[in-house]
Short mmCIF file of C-alpha atoms and ligand atoms in Angstrom, two decimals:
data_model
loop_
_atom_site.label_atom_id
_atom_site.label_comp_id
_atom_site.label_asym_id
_atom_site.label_seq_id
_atom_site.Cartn_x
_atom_site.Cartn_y
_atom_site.Cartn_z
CA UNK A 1 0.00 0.00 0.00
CA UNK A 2 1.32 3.18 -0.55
CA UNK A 3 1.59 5.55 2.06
CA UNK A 4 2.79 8.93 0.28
CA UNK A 5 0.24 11.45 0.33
CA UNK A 6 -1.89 13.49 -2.47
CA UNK A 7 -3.41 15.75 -0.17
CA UNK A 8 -2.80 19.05 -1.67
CA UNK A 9 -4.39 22.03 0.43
CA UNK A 10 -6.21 24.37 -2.06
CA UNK A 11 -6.88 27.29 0.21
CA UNK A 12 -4.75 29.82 1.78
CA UNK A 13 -6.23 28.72 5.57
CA UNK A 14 -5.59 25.14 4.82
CA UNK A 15 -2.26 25.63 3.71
CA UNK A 16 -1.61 27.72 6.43
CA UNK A 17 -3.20 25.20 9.18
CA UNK A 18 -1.41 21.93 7.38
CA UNK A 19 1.85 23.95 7.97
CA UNK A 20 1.30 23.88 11.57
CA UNK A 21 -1.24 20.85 12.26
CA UNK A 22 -1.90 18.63 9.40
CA UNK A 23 -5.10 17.05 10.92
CA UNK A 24 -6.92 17.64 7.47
CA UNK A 25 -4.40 15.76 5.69
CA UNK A 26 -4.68 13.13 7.95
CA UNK A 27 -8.11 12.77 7.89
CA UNK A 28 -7.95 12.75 3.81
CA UNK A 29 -5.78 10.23 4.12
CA UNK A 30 -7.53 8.05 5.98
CA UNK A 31 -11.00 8.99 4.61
CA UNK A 32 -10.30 9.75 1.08
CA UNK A 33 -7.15 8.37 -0.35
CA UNK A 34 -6.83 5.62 1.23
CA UNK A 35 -6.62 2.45 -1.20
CA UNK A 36 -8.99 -0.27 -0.66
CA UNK A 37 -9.02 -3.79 -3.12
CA UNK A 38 -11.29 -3.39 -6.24
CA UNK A 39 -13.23 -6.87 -4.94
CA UNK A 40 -14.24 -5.75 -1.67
CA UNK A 41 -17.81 -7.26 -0.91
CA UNK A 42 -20.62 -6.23 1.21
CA UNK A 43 -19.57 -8.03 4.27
CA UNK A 44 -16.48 -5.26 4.03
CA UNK A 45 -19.23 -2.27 5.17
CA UNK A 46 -19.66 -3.41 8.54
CA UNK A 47 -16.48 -1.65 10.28
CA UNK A 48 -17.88 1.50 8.92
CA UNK A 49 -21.60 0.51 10.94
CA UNK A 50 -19.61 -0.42 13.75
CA UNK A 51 -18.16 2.97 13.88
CA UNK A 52 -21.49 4.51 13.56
CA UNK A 53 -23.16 2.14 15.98
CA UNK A 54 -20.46 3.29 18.69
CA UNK A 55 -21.15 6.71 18.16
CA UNK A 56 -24.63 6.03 18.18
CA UNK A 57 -24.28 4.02 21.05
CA UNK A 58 -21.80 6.68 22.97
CA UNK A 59 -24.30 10.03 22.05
CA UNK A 60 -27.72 8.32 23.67
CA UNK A 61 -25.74 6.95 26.19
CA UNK A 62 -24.52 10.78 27.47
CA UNK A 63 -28.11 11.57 27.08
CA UNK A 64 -29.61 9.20 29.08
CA UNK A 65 -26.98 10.29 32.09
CA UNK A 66 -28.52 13.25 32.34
CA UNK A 67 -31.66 12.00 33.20
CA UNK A 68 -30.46 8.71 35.37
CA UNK A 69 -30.31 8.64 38.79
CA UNK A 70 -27.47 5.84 40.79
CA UNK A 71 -29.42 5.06 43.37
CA UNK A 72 -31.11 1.80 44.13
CA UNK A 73 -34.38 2.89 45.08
CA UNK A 74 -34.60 5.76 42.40
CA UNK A 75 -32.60 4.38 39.32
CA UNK A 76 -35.82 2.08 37.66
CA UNK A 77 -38.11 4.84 38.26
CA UNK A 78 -35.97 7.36 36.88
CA UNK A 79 -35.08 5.18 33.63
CA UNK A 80 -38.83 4.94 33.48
CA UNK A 81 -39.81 8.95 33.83
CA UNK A 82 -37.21 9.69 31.52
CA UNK A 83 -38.82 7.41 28.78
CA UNK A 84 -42.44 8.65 29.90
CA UNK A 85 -41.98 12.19 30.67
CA UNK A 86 -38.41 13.31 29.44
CA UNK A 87 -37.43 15.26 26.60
CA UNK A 88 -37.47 12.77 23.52
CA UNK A 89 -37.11 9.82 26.31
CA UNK A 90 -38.94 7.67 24.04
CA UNK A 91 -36.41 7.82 21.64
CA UNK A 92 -32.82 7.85 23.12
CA UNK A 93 -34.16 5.18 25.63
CA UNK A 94 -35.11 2.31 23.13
CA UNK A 95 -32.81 3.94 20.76
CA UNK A 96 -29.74 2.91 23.08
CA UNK A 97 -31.33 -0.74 24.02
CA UNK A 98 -32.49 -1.86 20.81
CA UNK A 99 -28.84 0.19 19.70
CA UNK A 100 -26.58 -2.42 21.98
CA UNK A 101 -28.61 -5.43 19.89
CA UNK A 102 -27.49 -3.91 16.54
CA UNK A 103 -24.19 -3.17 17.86
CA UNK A 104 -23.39 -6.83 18.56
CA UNK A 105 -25.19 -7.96 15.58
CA UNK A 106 -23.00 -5.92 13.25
CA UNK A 107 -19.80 -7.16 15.43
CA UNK A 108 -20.51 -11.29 14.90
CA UNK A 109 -21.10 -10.51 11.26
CA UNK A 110 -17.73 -8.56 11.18
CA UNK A 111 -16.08 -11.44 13.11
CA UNK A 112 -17.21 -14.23 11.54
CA UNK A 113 -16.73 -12.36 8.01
CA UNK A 114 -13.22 -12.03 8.62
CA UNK A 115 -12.72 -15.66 9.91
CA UNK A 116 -14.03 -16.74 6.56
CA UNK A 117 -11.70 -14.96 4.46
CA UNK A 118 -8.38 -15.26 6.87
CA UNK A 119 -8.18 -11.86 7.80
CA UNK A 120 -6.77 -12.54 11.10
CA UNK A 121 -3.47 -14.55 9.04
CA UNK A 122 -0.50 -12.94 8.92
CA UNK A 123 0.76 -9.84 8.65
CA UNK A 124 -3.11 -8.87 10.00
CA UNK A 125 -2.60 -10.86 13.48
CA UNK A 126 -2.70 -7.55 15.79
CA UNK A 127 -6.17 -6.15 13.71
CA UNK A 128 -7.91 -9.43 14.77
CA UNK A 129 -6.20 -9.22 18.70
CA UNK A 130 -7.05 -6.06 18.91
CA UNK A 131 -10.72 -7.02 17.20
CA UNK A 132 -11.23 -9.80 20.43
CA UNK A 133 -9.95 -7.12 22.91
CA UNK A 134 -12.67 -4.47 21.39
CA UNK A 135 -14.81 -7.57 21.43
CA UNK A 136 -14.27 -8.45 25.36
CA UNK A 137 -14.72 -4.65 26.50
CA UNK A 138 -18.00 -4.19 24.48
CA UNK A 139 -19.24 -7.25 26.10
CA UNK A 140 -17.97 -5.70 29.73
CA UNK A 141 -20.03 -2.15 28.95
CA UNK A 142 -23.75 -4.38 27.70
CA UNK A 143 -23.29 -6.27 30.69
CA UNK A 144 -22.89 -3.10 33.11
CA UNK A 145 -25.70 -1.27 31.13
CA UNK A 146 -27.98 -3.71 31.53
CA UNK A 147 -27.31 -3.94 35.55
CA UNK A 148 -28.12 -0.41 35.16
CA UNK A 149 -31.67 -0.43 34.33
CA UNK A 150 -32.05 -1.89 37.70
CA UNK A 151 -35.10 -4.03 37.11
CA UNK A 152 -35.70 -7.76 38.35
CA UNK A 153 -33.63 -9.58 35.16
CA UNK A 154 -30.45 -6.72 35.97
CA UNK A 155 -30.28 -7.35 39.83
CA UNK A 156 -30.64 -11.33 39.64
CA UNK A 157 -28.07 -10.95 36.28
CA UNK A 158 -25.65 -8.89 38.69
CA UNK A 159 -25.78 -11.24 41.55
CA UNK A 160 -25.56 -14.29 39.44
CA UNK A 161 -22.52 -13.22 37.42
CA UNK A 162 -20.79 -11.40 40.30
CA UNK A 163 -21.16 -15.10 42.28
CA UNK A 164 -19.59 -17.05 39.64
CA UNK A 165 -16.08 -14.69 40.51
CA UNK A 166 -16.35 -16.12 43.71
CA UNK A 167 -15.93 -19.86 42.54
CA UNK A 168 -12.39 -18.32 41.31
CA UNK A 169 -10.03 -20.65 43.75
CA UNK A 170 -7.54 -17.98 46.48
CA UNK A 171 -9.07 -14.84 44.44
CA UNK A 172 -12.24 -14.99 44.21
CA UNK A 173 -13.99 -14.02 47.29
CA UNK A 174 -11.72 -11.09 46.86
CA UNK A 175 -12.62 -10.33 43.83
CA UNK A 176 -16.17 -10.50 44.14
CA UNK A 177 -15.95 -7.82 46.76
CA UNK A 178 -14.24 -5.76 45.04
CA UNK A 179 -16.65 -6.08 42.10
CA UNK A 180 -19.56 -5.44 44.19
CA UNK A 181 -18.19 -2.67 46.81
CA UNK A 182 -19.60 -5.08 49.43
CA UNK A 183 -20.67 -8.93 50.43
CA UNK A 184 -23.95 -8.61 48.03
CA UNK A 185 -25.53 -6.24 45.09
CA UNK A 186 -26.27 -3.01 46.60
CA UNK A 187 -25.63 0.91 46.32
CA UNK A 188 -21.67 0.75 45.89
CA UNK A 189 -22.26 -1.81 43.15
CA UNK A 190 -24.65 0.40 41.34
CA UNK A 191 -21.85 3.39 41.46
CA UNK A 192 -19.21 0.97 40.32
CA UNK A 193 -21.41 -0.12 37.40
CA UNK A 194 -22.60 3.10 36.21
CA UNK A 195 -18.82 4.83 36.97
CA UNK A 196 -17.33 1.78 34.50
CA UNK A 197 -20.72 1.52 31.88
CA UNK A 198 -19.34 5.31 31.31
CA UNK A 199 -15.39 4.86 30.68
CA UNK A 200 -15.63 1.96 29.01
CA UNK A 201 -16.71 3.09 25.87
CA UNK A 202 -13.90 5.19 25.65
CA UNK A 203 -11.46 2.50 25.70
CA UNK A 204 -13.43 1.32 23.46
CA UNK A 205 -12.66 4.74 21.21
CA UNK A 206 -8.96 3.90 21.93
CA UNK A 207 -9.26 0.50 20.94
CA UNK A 208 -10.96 1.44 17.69
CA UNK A 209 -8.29 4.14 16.78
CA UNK A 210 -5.98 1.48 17.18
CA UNK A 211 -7.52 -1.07 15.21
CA UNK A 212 -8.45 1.15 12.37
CA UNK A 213 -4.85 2.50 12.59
CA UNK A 214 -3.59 -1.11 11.86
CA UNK A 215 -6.21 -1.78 9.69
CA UNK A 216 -4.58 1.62 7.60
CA UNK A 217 -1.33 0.50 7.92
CA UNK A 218 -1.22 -3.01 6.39
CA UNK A 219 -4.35 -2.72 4.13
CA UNK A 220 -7.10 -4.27 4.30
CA UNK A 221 -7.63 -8.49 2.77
CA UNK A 222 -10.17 -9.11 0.45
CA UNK A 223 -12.77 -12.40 -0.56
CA UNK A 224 -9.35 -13.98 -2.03
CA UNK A 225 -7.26 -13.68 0.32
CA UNK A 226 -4.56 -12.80 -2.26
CA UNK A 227 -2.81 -9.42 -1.50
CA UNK A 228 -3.02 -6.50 -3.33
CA UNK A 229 -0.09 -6.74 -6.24
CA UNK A 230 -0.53 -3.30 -7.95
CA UNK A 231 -2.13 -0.09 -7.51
CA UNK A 232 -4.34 -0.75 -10.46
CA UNK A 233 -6.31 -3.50 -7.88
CA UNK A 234 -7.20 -0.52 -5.55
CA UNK A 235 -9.13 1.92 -5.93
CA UNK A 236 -9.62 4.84 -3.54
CA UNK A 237 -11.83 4.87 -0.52
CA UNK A 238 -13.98 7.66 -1.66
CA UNK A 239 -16.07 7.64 -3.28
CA UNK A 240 -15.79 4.33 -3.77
CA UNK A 241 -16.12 2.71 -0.62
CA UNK A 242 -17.93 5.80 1.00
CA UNK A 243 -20.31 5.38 -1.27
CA UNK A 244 -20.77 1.49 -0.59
CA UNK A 245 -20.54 2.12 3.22
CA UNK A 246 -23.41 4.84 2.84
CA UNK A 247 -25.74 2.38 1.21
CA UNK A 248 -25.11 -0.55 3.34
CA UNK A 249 -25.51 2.05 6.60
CA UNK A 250 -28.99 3.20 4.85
CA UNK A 251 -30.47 -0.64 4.95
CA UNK A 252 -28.81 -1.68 8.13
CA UNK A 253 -30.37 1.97 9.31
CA UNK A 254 -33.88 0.28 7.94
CA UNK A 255 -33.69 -3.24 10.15
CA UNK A 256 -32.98 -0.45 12.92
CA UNK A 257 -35.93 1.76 12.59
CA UNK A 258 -37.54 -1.03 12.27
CA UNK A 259 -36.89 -2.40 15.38
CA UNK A 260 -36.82 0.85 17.41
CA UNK A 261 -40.17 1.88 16.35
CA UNK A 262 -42.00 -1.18 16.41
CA UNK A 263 -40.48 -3.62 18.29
CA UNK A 264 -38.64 -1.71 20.95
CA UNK A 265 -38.87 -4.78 23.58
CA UNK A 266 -38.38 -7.76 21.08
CA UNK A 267 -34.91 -8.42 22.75
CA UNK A 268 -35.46 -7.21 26.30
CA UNK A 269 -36.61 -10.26 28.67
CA UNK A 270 -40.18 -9.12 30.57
CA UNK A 271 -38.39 -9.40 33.96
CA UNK A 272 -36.94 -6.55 33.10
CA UNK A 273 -40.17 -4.14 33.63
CA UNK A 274 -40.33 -5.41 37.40
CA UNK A 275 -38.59 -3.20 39.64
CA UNK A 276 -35.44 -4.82 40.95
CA UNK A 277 -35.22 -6.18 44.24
CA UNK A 278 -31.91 -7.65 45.59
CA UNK A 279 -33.66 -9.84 47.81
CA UNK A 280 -34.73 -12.12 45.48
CA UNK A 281 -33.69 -13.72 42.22
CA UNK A 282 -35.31 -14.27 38.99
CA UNK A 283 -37.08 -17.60 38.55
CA UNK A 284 -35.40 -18.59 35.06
CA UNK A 285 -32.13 -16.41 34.33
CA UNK A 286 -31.95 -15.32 30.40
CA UNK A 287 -28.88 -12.73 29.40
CA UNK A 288 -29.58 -10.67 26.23
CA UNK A 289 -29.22 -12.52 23.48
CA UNK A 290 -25.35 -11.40 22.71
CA UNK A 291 -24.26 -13.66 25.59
CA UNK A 292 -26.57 -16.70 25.42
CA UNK A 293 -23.97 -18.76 23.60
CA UNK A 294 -21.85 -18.40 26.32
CA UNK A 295 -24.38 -18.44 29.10
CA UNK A 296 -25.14 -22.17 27.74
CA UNK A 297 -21.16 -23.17 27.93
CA UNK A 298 -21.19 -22.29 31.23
CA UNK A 299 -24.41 -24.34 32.07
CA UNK A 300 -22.88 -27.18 30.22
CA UNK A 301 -20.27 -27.71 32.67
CA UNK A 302 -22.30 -29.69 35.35
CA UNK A 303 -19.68 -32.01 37.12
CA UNK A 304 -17.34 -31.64 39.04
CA UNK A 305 -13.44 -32.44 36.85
CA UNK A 306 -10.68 -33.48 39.83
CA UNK A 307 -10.31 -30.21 42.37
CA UNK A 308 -12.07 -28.38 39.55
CA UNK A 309 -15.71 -27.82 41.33
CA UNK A 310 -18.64 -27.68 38.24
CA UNK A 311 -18.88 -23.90 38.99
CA UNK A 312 -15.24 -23.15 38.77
CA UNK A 313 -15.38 -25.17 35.64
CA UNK A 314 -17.75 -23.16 33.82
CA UNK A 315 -16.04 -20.17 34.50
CA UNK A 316 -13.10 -21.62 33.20
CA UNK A 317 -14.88 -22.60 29.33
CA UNK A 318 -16.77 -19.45 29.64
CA UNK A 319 -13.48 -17.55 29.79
CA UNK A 320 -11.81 -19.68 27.58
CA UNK A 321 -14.59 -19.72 24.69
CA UNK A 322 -13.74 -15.98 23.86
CA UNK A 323 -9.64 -15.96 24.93
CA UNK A 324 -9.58 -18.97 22.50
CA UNK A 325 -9.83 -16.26 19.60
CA UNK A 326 -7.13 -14.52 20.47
CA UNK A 327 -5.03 -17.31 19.32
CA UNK A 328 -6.62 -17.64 16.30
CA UNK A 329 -4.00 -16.36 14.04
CA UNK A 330 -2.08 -19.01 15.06
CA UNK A 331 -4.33 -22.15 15.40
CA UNK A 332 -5.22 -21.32 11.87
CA UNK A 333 -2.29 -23.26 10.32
CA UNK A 334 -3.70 -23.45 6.17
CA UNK A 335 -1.73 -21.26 3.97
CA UNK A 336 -4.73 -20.73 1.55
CA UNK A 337 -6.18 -17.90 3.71
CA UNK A 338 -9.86 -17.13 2.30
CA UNK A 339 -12.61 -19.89 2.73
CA UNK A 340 -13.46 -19.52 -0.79
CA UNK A 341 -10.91 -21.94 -1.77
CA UNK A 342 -11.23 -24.13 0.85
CA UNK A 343 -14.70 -26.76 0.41
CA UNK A 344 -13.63 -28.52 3.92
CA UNK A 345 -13.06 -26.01 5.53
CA UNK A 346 -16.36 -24.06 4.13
CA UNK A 347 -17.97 -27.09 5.56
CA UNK A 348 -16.57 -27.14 8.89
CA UNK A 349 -17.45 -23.25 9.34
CA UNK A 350 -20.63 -23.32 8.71
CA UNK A 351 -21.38 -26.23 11.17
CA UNK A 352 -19.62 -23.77 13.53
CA UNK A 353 -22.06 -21.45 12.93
CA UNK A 354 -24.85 -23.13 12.88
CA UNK A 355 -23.35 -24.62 16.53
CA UNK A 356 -22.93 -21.16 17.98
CA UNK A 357 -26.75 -20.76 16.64
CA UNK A 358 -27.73 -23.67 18.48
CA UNK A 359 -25.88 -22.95 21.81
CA UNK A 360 -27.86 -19.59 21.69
CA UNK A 361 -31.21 -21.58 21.36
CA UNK A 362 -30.76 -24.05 24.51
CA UNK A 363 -28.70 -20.83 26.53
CA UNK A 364 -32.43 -19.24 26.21
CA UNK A 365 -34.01 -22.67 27.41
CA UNK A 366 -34.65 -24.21 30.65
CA UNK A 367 -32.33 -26.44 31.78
CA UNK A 368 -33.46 -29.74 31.12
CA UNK A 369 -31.57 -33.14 30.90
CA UNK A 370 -31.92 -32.68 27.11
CA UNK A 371 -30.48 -29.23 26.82
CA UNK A 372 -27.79 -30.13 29.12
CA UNK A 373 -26.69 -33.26 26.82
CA UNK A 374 -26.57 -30.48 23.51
CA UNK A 375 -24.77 -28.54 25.12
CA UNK A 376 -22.12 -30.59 26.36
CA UNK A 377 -22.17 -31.58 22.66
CA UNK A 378 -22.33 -28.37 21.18
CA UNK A 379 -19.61 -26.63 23.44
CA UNK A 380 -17.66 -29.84 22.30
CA UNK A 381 -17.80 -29.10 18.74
CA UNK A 382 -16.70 -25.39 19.30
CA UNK A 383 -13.53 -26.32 20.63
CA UNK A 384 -13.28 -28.73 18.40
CA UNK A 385 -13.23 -26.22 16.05
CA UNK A 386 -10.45 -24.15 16.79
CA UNK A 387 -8.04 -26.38 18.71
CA UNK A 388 -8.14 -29.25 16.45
CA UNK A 389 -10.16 -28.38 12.70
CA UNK A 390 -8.36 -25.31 12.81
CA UNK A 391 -4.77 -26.42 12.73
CA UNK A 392 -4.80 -30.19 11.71
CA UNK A 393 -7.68 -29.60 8.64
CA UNK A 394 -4.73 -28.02 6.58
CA UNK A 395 -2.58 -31.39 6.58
CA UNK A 396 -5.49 -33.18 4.80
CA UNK A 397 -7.48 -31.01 3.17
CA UNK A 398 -7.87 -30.67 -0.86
CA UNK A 399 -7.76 -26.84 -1.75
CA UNK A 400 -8.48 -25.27 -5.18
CA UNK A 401 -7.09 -23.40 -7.28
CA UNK A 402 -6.06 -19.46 -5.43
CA UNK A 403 -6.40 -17.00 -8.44
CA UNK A 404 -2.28 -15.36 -9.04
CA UNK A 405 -4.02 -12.05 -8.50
CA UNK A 406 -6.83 -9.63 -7.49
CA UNK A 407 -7.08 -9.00 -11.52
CA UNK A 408 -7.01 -12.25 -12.08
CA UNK A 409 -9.66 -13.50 -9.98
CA UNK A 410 -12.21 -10.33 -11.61
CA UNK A 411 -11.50 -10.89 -14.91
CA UNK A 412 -12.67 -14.76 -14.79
CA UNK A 413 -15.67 -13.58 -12.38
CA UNK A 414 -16.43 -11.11 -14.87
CA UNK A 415 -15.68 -13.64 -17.80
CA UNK A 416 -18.24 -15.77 -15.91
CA UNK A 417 -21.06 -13.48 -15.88
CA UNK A 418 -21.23 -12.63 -19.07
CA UNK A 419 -21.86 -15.93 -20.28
CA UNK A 420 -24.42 -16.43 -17.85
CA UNK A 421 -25.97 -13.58 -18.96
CA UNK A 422 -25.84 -14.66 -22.67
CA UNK A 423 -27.31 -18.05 -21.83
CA UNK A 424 -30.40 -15.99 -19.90
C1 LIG B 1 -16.76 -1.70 17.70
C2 LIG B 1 -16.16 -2.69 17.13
C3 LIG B 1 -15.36 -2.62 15.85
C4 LIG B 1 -15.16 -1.59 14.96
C5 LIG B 1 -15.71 -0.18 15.04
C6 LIG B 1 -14.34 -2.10 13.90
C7 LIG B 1 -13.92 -1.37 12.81
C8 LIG B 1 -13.26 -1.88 11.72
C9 LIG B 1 -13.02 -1.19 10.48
C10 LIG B 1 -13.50 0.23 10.15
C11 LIG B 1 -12.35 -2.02 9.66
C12 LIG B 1 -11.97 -1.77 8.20
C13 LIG B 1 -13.20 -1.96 7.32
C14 LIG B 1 -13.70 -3.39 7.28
O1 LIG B 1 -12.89 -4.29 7.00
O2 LIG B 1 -14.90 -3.61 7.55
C15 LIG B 1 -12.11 -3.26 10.40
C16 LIG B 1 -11.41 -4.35 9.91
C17 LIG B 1 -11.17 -5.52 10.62
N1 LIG B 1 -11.71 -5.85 11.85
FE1 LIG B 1 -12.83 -4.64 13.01
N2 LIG B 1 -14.02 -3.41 14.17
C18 LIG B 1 -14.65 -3.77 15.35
C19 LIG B 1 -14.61 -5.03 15.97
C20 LIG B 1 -13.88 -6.11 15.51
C21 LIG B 1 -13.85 -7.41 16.14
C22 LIG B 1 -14.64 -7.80 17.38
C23 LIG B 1 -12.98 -8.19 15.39
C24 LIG B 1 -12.56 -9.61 15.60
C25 LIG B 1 -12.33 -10.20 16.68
C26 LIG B 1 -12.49 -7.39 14.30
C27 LIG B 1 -11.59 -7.81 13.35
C28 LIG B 1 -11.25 -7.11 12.20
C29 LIG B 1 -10.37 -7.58 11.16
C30 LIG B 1 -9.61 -8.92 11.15
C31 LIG B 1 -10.32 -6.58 10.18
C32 LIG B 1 -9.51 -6.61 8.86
C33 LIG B 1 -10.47 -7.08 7.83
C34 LIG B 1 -9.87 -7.31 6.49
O3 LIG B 1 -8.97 -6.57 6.10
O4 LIG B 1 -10.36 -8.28 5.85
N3 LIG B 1 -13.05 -6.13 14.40
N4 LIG B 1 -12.68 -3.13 11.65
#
């Protein structure tokens, strides 16, 4: 990728202020000139919705403070005047909730869109790391945001995932006060929560800048997985992949409306509208939907393994279902790097979706011997997955031919359409 720059101040103010702080060329360069691959697909917008889901996200958010109040006895009522009786409440509340769904939803698509095409491979490794850390302190701010709303599902949610620290063996009482402020969910925890469920998201701003940075500095992959040979295979980012982004925002923007206007408590649990009482616990524990994968790895662990108690355990696969990806760069040991030329591993992926589907499904469902057994099986499979699919697949598997070349690979897609458009 080149890095030179063709930013070229016009005016006598920008010439004068890129003398002396050259934000405007930077922010050409990484807006404007950048080079992107010819081939980039759809799947290649969602960074750009991320970044306007955080802002989203970040703007309500400051919003909503002004209205909330920490204090257990106050903070559901509040949350609920605001929405009733506040200035556009009715908006920026739902707009937030329903915002944190959409956030996550554009996040596994961006994941699991660059684990298809090998984006975390080499030299890319620190865009994915970074990717799983952005990942792990997203998760961190939903979960503290929900606590916040205070209501039945949020107290029993902060008492059950607060306990689970305490299963930690020599640190874990420890850290469960610390967590808390205190032996149990109360006041202190509620300042904790809404003092981090405000930082956070600017880490997350950090982590973003960094990641984009990266992400700017090695180029980006594309559906081949073959790097960019010339500068004829790029083309620059606008208008080209403005232009691409803005659509692709517009529809996503659509689903959203959608959502936020007529189905504002699809993906809220109705626990939720109960005022919360840390006295007593919710009957059947659901987390949003963003964590029920997880929630049912952690259920699957229901024996004890040596000095490993079933609790502890859980913990332990929990944690280790989302470090795993940090290591994907190197599990991952196939030199073809996009899934388009690989038809086992194609196969094996999509079971691994379709597994992550199905641990959300029994995470949502009682526990029953049945839903135990799947997801024993299912939590199986998705280790399976990385820690022995991942690097041993590549010994056996039959790939096909990897095109020499971006322009390659167009010309025979574009070869190929045209005779399927002469045989219509
Ligand atoms: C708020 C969260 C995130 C934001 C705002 C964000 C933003 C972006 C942007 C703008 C790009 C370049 C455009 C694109 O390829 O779509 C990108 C690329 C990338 N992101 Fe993210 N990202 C986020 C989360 C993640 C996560 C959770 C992962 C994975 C664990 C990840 C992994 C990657 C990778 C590997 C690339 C390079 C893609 C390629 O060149 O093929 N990102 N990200």
């Amino acid at each position: 990728m080149t890095k030179s720059s063709s930013y070229h101040p016009k005016y006598a103010l920008t010439r004068w202020l890129d003398a002396r702080l050259p934000i405007l060329r930077f922010l050409y360069n990484l807006g404007v000139s950048f080079p992107v691959p010819r081939n980039l697909n759809y799947f290649y917008t969602f960074g750009g919705i991320l970044t306007l889901m955080l802002v989203s996200q970040i703007l309500t958010g400051i919003v909503m403070s002004m209205h909330y109040i920490p204090d257990v006895t106050l903070a559901f009522d509040a949350r609920e005047r605001f929405m009733r009786d506040g200035q556009f409440g009715w908006l920026f509340e739902p707009w937030h909730a329903v915002g944190s769904s959409f956030f996550f939803i554009a996040a596994y698509i961006h994941l699991a869109r660059g684990l298809y095409y090998g984006s975390h491979k080499r030299p890319r490794e620190l865009i994915w790391i970074i990717g799983v850390l952005i990942y792990l302190v997203m998760m961190a701010t939903a979960f503290l945001g929900y606590t916040l709303v205070w209501g039945m599902m949020s107290t029993s949610a902060a008492s059950v995932i607060s306990g689970l620290f305490k299963a930690i063996p020599v640190i874990g009482p420890w850290l469960h006060e610390t967590l808390l402020g205190g032996f149990n969910v109360g006041q202190p925890t509620l300042n904790r929560f809404y003092s981090l469920h405000y930082l956070f998201p600017f880490i997350l701003v950090f982590l973003i800048g960094l990641h984009i940075w990266a992400v700017h500095h090695v180029g980006q992959n594309n559906p081949t997985g073959v790097e960019v040979k010339s500068p004829s295979e790029t083309v620059p980012f606008t208008p080209y992949a403005t232009i691409k982004d803005i659509f692709a925002i517009s529809v996503f923007l659509i689903f959203f409306a959608w959502f936020l206007f007529f189905m504002p408590d699809y993906m809220g649990h109705p626990d939720n509208y109960i005022a919360g009482d840390t006295m007593t616990t919710s009957p059947h524990i659901v987390p949003e939907w963003y964590f029920l994968p997880f929630y049912a790895m952690l259920r699957a662990i229901t024996f004890d393994f040596g000095p490993i108690s079933s609790t502890f355990g859980g913990v332990l696969i929990l944690m280790a279902a989302v470090l795993i990806w940090l290591f994907v760069p190197w599990l991952d040991r196939s030199k073809v790097r996009s899934a388009r030329y690989r038809p086992a591993f194609k196969l094996f992926y999509w079971l691994f979706i379709a597994d992550v589907v199905l641990l959300g499904t029994l995470g949502a469902s009682p526990i029953t011997e049945s839903s135990v057994f799947w997801s024993q099986i299912a939590t199986l499979y998705y280790f399976v997955f990385f820690l022995v699919i991942m690097p041993f697949l590549p010994k056996f598997e039959k790939t096909l031919p990897v095109p020499s070349s971006i322009s390659e690979d167009l010309e025979k897609r574009e070869a190929k359409a045209k005779t399927r458009w002469r045989l219509w």
